[in-house]
């Protein structure tokens, strides 16, 4: 059979060998009537292919045909690997293919709404182009999202979704190694009314991951869709995102949950830094370079300590209220200065700002056994210990319209437990220092977009 090979793997070791590659046309360049150059791209890797008219091998017609193919069309090329004397600009592979055969596989429209080269430009590059008066089309975010299948072809975007996949893999692997069980909770959940039977899209796996603990699973995790009817239009809120959820039994203290979280996220960051070097480089080539600073053992501050740090910097906040986004950012900066980390946990939140299922502190019910976790000053995780005592739960859920079967689940013996939920898109956005969650959602859903 013929030897198919991925473009990213064609290198000097294949010199003089005949290989077969499939790629998209990135650029075409005829040089007179007898020579033509094509750059083919496959998953972010590019290779220069050369057509030279030669008797019985390559006709002028073939050169004309190949160099007039539209950008982004798929072609198969059979060619011989050669190593040029000078370095090759504008391609990732430092070898060329001397084309022997070329087959058109799938044509792209001749006029594309997004030029991939333009979409892949870094800000510095754009700046330079503007200063030199170069003509190019700035690809704005709405255009990118409208034509996402084109936008996703840039090296940075290919990198982002490989990183997302790695986060999910590392999340599962770590928890499986700790004997947690992967579950899938229902995404259609009951409404509260007696009469009709309305169903809701689940706003989180919260209730059913807890019911799993009531069902003798000591630790569970889930990777699945979460729905939020967000009415705000921000850089970090989607109407549908992917939740990374954990729930587990607690023996003595809610710190046990924070211990799992700590080990888990340090493992995820480590696996990204180790396994996704190329992807991170591709992202940071387009967007500013900023590796995440974090400690081997994650910093834990109480909410009160956080309030104190803010106070010392002249920022007054309600000690029993919530922190707004701006204050969270500010605290993130102060923590970085003081402790040298951009990843930390804030725990013992005021009870008043936590959901009904949150366990109040035993020593002071104004505070709760709960926490938020921040990357670069933005929340990526919230969690805590839950109320597992049915009587207490009943007084707390009154009037909220919670499915009574949820409360009932706790009356057959339930261990103390706790857990947390993270948003996959936010983890990737903040780890990579990107400025908008739509960059890390494959096909994002917000109040203004349900298509494509
Ligand atoms: O803070 P949230 O709402 O907490 C829960 O859902 C709890 N059930 C978690 C728990 O186990 N106690 O959401 C958890 C995480 C947030 O920290 C954030 O990363 C992400 O989910 N998130 C969103 N991501 C994208 N778009 C939105 N609209 C999000 N809302 C929350």
mmCIF file of N, CA and C and ligand atoms in Angstrom, residues 203-204 206 209 228 230 236-238 241 245-247 357 379-384 386 419-423 426 437, ligand 1:
data_model
loop_
_atom_site.group_PDB
_atom_site.id
_atom_site.type_symbol
_atom_site.label_atom_id
_atom_site.label_comp_id
_atom_site.label_asym_id
_atom_site.label_seq_id
_atom_site.Cartn_x
_atom_site.Cartn_y
_atom_site.Cartn_z
ATOM 1 N N UNK A 203 -29.236 23.089 36.185
ATOM 2 C CA UNK A 203 -28.287 24.203 36.335
ATOM 3 C C UNK A 203 -26.973 23.729 36.919
ATOM 4 N N UNK A 204 -26.952 22.477 37.371
ATOM 5 C CA UNK A 204 -25.712 21.833 37.807
ATOM 6 C C UNK A 204 -26.095 20.422 38.234
ATOM 7 N N UNK A 206 -25.636 19.274 41.002
ATOM 8 C CA UNK A 206 -25.590 19.365 42.455
ATOM 9 C C UNK A 206 -26.462 18.335 43.182
ATOM 10 N N UNK A 209 -25.661 14.587 42.280
ATOM 11 C CA UNK A 209 -24.360 14.071 42.731
ATOM 12 C C UNK A 209 -24.430 13.829 44.242
ATOM 13 N N UNK A 228 -27.319 27.434 32.180
ATOM 14 C CA UNK A 228 -27.597 28.619 32.997
ATOM 15 C C UNK A 228 -28.317 29.657 32.143
ATOM 16 N N UNK A 230 -28.306 32.729 31.954
ATOM 17 C CA UNK A 230 -27.621 33.971 32.302
ATOM 18 C C UNK A 230 -28.239 35.116 31.513
ATOM 19 N N UNK A 236 -17.156 35.974 30.745
ATOM 20 C CA UNK A 236 -16.942 34.688 31.405
ATOM 21 C C UNK A 236 -18.203 33.889 31.691
ATOM 22 N N UNK A 237 -19.336 34.310 31.122
ATOM 23 C CA UNK A 237 -20.577 33.572 31.327
ATOM 24 C C UNK A 237 -21.123 33.019 30.019
ATOM 25 N N UNK A 238 -21.484 31.739 30.054
ATOM 26 C CA UNK A 238 -22.143 31.093 28.922
ATOM 27 C C UNK A 238 -23.492 30.580 29.402
ATOM 28 N N UNK A 241 -22.356 25.344 29.523
ATOM 29 C CA UNK A 241 -20.924 25.071 29.645
ATOM 30 C C UNK A 241 -20.723 23.645 30.122
ATOM 31 N N UNK A 245 -17.472 18.233 37.938
ATOM 32 C CA UNK A 245 -18.054 18.159 39.279
ATOM 33 C C UNK A 245 -17.492 17.009 40.094
ATOM 34 N N UNK A 246 -17.379 17.241 41.395
ATOM 35 C CA UNK A 246 -16.892 16.221 42.327
ATOM 36 C C UNK A 246 -17.782 16.238 43.563
ATOM 37 N N UNK A 247 -18.062 15.079 44.109
ATOM 38 C CA UNK A 247 -18.771 14.995 45.389
ATOM 39 C C UNK A 247 -18.181 13.813 46.154
ATOM 40 N N UNK A 357 -27.940 24.599 50.374
ATOM 41 C CA UNK A 357 -27.409 23.275 50.726
ATOM 42 C C UNK A 357 -26.054 23.344 51.427
ATOM 43 N N UNK A 379 -12.961 33.615 39.643
ATOM 44 C CA UNK A 379 -13.481 32.374 40.213
ATOM 45 C C UNK A 379 -13.552 31.285 39.156
ATOM 46 N N UNK A 380 -13.003 30.107 39.490
ATOM 47 C CA UNK A 380 -13.191 28.975 38.589
ATOM 48 C C UNK A 380 -13.903 27.808 39.262
ATOM 49 N N UNK A 381 -13.932 27.802 40.586
ATOM 50 C CA UNK A 381 -14.527 26.669 41.282
ATOM 51 C C UNK A 381 -15.292 27.211 42.476
ATOM 52 N N UNK A 382 -16.455 26.590 42.781
ATOM 53 C CA UNK A 382 -16.999 26.822 44.111
ATOM 54 C C UNK A 382 -17.436 25.494 44.689
ATOM 55 N N UNK A 383 -17.393 25.415 46.013
ATOM 56 C CA UNK A 383 -17.738 24.142 46.639
ATOM 57 C C UNK A 383 -17.811 24.275 48.142
ATOM 58 N N UNK A 384 -17.976 23.126 48.794
ATOM 59 C CA UNK A 384 -18.049 23.138 50.245
ATOM 60 C C UNK A 384 -18.698 21.884 50.781
ATOM 61 N N UNK A 386 -21.926 19.991 52.466
ATOM 62 C CA UNK A 386 -23.372 20.133 52.283
ATOM 63 C C UNK A 386 -24.098 19.786 53.572
ATOM 64 N N UNK A 419 -18.248 18.725 48.144
ATOM 65 C CA UNK A 419 -17.727 18.618 46.780
ATOM 66 C C UNK A 419 -17.545 19.984 46.177
ATOM 67 N N UNK A 420 -17.351 19.981 44.881
ATOM 68 C CA UNK A 420 -17.146 21.262 44.195
ATOM 69 C C UNK A 420 -17.465 21.130 42.721
ATOM 70 N N UNK A 421 -17.615 22.271 42.082
ATOM 71 C CA UNK A 421 -17.877 22.298 40.647
ATOM 72 C C UNK A 421 -16.998 23.352 39.997
ATOM 73 N N UNK A 422 -16.389 22.975 38.868
ATOM 74 C CA UNK A 422 -15.574 23.906 38.090
ATOM 75 C C UNK A 422 -16.149 23.972 36.683
ATOM 76 N N UNK A 423 -15.888 25.041 35.994
ATOM 77 C CA UNK A 423 -16.297 25.147 34.598
ATOM 78 C C UNK A 423 -15.098 24.869 33.712
ATOM 79 N N UNK A 426 -13.836 27.780 31.718
ATOM 80 C CA UNK A 426 -13.136 28.792 32.525
ATOM 81 C C UNK A 426 -11.748 28.324 32.918
ATOM 82 N N UNK A 437 -14.394 33.744 27.346
ATOM 83 C CA UNK A 437 -14.759 32.332 27.480
ATOM 84 C C UNK A 437 -15.243 31.748 26.146
HETATM 85 O O1 LIG B 1 -20.400 28.570 41.249
HETATM 86 P P1 LIG B 1 -21.337 27.597 40.590
HETATM 87 O O2 LIG B 1 -22.655 28.130 40.173
HETATM 88 O O3 LIG B 1 -21.486 26.386 41.597
HETATM 89 C C1 LIG B 1 -22.249 25.255 41.409
HETATM 90 O O4 LIG B 1 -22.811 24.988 40.353
HETATM 91 C C2 LIG B 1 -22.232 24.323 42.570
HETATM 92 N N1 LIG B 1 -23.233 23.270 42.354
HETATM 93 C C3 LIG B 1 -20.853 23.752 42.697
HETATM 94 C C4 LIG B 1 -20.714 22.906 43.908
HETATM 95 O O5 LIG B 1 -20.326 21.757 43.789
HETATM 96 N N2 LIG B 1 -21.004 23.447 45.050
HETATM 97 O O6 LIG B 1 -20.610 26.982 39.325
HETATM 98 C C5 LIG B 1 -19.427 26.277 39.447
HETATM 99 C C6 LIG B 1 -18.414 26.729 38.407
HETATM 100 C C7 LIG B 1 -17.974 28.178 38.548
HETATM 101 O O7 LIG B 1 -16.930 28.306 39.455
HETATM 102 C C8 LIG B 1 -17.511 28.495 37.147
HETATM 103 O O8 LIG B 1 -16.215 27.992 36.888
HETATM 104 C C9 LIG B 1 -18.479 27.728 36.323
HETATM 105 O O9 LIG B 1 -18.988 26.675 37.103
HETATM 106 N N3 LIG B 1 -19.580 28.564 35.849
HETATM 107 C C10 LIG B 1 -19.717 29.009 34.590
HETATM 108 N N4 LIG B 1 -18.975 28.865 33.499
HETATM 109 C C11 LIG B 1 -19.412 29.429 32.359
HETATM 110 N N5 LIG B 1 -20.547 30.120 32.246
HETATM 111 C C12 LIG B 1 -21.351 30.301 33.322
HETATM 112 N N6 LIG B 1 -22.487 30.963 33.190
HETATM 113 C C13 LIG B 1 -20.940 29.738 34.560
HETATM 114 N N7 LIG B 1 -21.471 29.705 35.795
HETATM 115 C C14 LIG B 1 -20.640 28.990 36.557
#
